Amino acid sequence: MRILITGGAGFLGSHLSELLVGQGHEVIALDNLITGRAENIAHLIGNPKFSFVKYNVCDYLHVDGQLDAVMHFASPASPQDYLEMPIATLKVGALGTHKALGLAKAKGARFLLASTSEVYGDPLLNPQPETYWGNVNPIGARGVYDEAKRFAEAMTMAYHRYHGVDTRIVRIFNTYGPRMRPKDGRVVSNFIVQALQGKPLTVFGDG
């Protein structure tokens, strides 16, 4: 297949790029590098199955040739990033998702949205079934990420229902692993770094 991955130089996007190229697919990774890193994909540069374009998915989006899938992974994801870049976070959830869905529609490609556990906000129900609609504070500091992803899900389903685009949504919880930044700000990386430094683990609320 020929696949476009937005956020392709990010933590998740780079692993996805590596996996798909390894399976023999052609991958076009798109990233503006505001939180993604060129070193995440350095080992793929030069592979004929891989190409990288430094670009903001919120701008006009065009890719030559056929595409089989558009995987929308572009977004600041760690709390420190989306709190520092609140407007960029909202824009990639709204404008970026719109551009990526428009491209998928034009190419007849399957669309995959990388959503988040944050669509549930500060949940009143644990664990959360997919039928739970959440408890989100839209005007709180974290609302910029929560609402960006909730809007992205709504836009994805609108394209599915109205335009017949073949869509998928995955809500990702606390993924961690190689290439995650030590100061990423999410719980697992915080715990690992604090443990390695012999510091107390920071627990918010009752944990």
XYZ file of C-alpha atoms in Angstrom:
207
model
C 0.000 0.000 0.000
C 0.923 3.676 -0.312
C 0.277 5.428 3.002
C 0.481 9.021 4.226
C 1.214 9.480 7.938
C 0.754 12.960 9.373
C 2.953 13.444 12.413
C 5.248 10.845 10.862
C 8.350 12.065 12.710
C 6.658 11.961 16.102
C 6.970 9.311 18.791
C 4.096 7.152 17.511
C 4.290 8.193 13.867
C 7.950 7.228 13.536
C 7.340 3.733 14.925
C 4.359 3.335 12.614
C 6.457 4.488 9.645
C 9.170 1.978 10.543
C 6.686 -0.879 10.922
C 4.886 -0.220 7.644
C 8.087 0.270 5.628
C 9.353 -2.993 7.142
C 6.208 -4.711 5.864
C 6.938 -3.474 2.345
C 4.503 -0.560 2.168
C 5.408 2.859 0.782
C 5.193 5.555 3.456
C 5.066 9.331 3.071
C 5.711 10.923 6.473
C 4.467 14.473 6.920
C 5.536 16.533 9.954
C 6.205 20.194 10.758
C 8.650 19.098 13.515
C 7.187 21.269 16.279
C 7.110 18.190 18.528
C 8.318 15.511 16.114
C 12.070 15.051 15.640
C 14.092 14.417 12.509
C 16.279 11.931 14.397
C 13.206 9.717 14.950
C 13.164 8.898 11.247
C 16.851 9.389 10.368
C 17.323 5.628 9.954
C 14.553 5.547 7.320
C 15.947 8.336 5.146
C 17.355 6.826 1.966
C 14.970 3.878 2.019
C 13.171 3.886 -1.364
C 9.921 2.985 0.408
C 10.078 6.062 2.657
C 9.870 9.788 2.019
C 9.635 12.715 4.412
C 7.985 16.095 3.824
C 8.346 18.928 6.344
C 4.908 20.476 6.214
C 2.020 21.713 8.360
C -1.072 19.564 7.815
C -3.246 22.609 8.611
C -2.205 24.142 5.273
C -3.416 23.106 1.804
C -2.675 19.385 1.528
C -1.849 17.717 -1.774
C -0.045 14.459 -2.524
C 0.692 13.296 -6.049
C -0.452 9.836 -7.036
C -2.688 7.286 -5.429
C -3.008 6.771 -1.663
C -4.464 3.710 0.017
C -4.536 5.137 3.543
C -4.208 8.422 5.420
C -3.173 8.016 9.061
C -3.653 11.242 11.009
C -1.217 11.239 13.930
C -0.239 14.922 13.866
C -0.800 16.734 17.173
C 1.041 17.854 20.251
C 0.196 15.089 22.719
C 2.059 15.627 25.971
C 0.554 18.057 28.505
C 3.598 20.325 28.451
C 3.362 20.613 24.658
C -0.325 21.323 24.279
C -0.291 23.748 27.220
C 2.588 25.639 25.545
C 0.920 25.467 22.111
C -2.821 25.621 22.783
C -3.873 27.265 19.520
C -1.669 25.032 17.361
C -3.206 22.026 19.155
C -6.744 23.188 18.417
C -5.843 23.992 14.806
C -4.368 20.565 14.053
C -7.417 18.884 15.588
C -9.784 21.013 13.496
C -8.066 22.293 10.332
C -5.516 19.477 10.164
C -8.165 16.788 10.487
C -10.289 18.536 7.851
C -7.375 18.682 5.384
C -6.387 15.051 6.024
C -9.978 13.835 5.626
C -10.366 15.872 2.433
C -7.270 14.188 1.029
C -8.561 10.730 1.991
C -11.887 11.508 0.306
C -10.167 12.745 -2.876
C -7.950 9.648 -3.068
C -10.594 7.102 -2.039
C -8.283 6.154 0.835
C -9.079 4.669 4.233
C -8.649 7.220 7.040
C -7.362 6.444 10.528
C -7.587 9.055 13.294
C -5.265 8.778 16.274
C -7.505 9.957 19.104
C -6.887 9.790 22.826
C -8.110 8.773 26.251
C -8.461 12.524 26.837
C -11.785 12.508 24.953
C -13.206 11.161 28.227
C -11.859 14.186 30.133
C -11.831 13.659 33.896
C -13.918 10.483 33.750
C -16.553 9.666 36.325
C -16.421 6.024 35.246
C -13.373 3.719 35.348
C -12.477 1.912 33.183
C -14.188 3.790 30.340
C -16.258 1.821 27.799
C -16.458 3.347 24.316
C -20.129 4.090 24.999
C -19.150 6.561 27.765
C -19.293 10.175 26.525
C -16.919 11.622 29.091
C -16.677 14.495 31.539
C -14.760 17.252 29.753
C -14.212 20.824 30.914
C -14.041 22.767 27.614
C -12.720 25.945 29.265
C -10.091 24.270 31.449
C -6.407 24.339 30.491
C -6.477 20.743 29.214
C -9.599 21.462 27.171
C -7.518 22.520 24.179
C -6.361 18.930 23.668
C -9.562 17.215 24.838
C -11.791 19.280 22.586
C -9.394 19.165 19.621
C -9.584 15.384 19.643
C -13.325 15.291 20.309
C -13.859 17.624 17.352
C -11.527 15.481 15.242
C -13.636 12.411 16.054
C -16.844 14.286 15.175
C -15.334 15.497 11.875
C -14.162 11.974 11.065
C -17.625 10.550 11.625
C -19.206 13.380 9.598
C -16.975 12.497 6.624
C -17.895 8.843 7.096
C -21.647 9.476 7.253
C -21.904 12.304 4.694
C -19.155 11.466 2.193
C -18.879 7.696 2.731
C -15.166 7.862 3.619
C -13.897 4.592 5.108
C -12.823 5.748 8.562
C -11.339 4.303 11.745
C -10.758 5.939 15.139
C -8.362 4.624 17.791
C -8.318 6.101 21.308
C -4.769 5.706 22.582
C -3.966 5.464 26.306
C -0.522 6.127 27.859
C 1.643 4.611 25.127
C 5.352 4.605 25.939
C 8.598 3.252 24.578
C 11.781 4.092 22.670
C 12.011 7.625 21.211
C 9.772 9.068 23.890
C 11.338 12.256 25.215
C 12.504 11.999 28.846
C 10.725 15.288 29.617
C 7.625 14.346 27.668
C 5.418 15.066 30.679
C 3.166 12.006 30.523
C 2.770 9.627 33.425
C 4.865 6.634 32.345
C 7.870 8.655 31.192
C 7.623 10.796 34.352
C 7.646 7.689 36.558
C 10.567 6.087 34.710
C 12.726 9.221 34.783
C 11.960 9.856 38.464
C 12.703 6.223 39.348
C 16.024 6.302 37.474
C 16.965 9.479 39.334
C 15.914 8.053 42.701
C 13.220 10.716 43.132
C 9.725 10.247 44.596
C 7.071 9.394 42.012
C 4.659 12.269 41.409
C 1.043 11.168 41.835
C -1.792 13.606 41.177
C -4.949 13.299 43.281
C -5.434 9.813 44.705
C -3.700 8.193 41.709
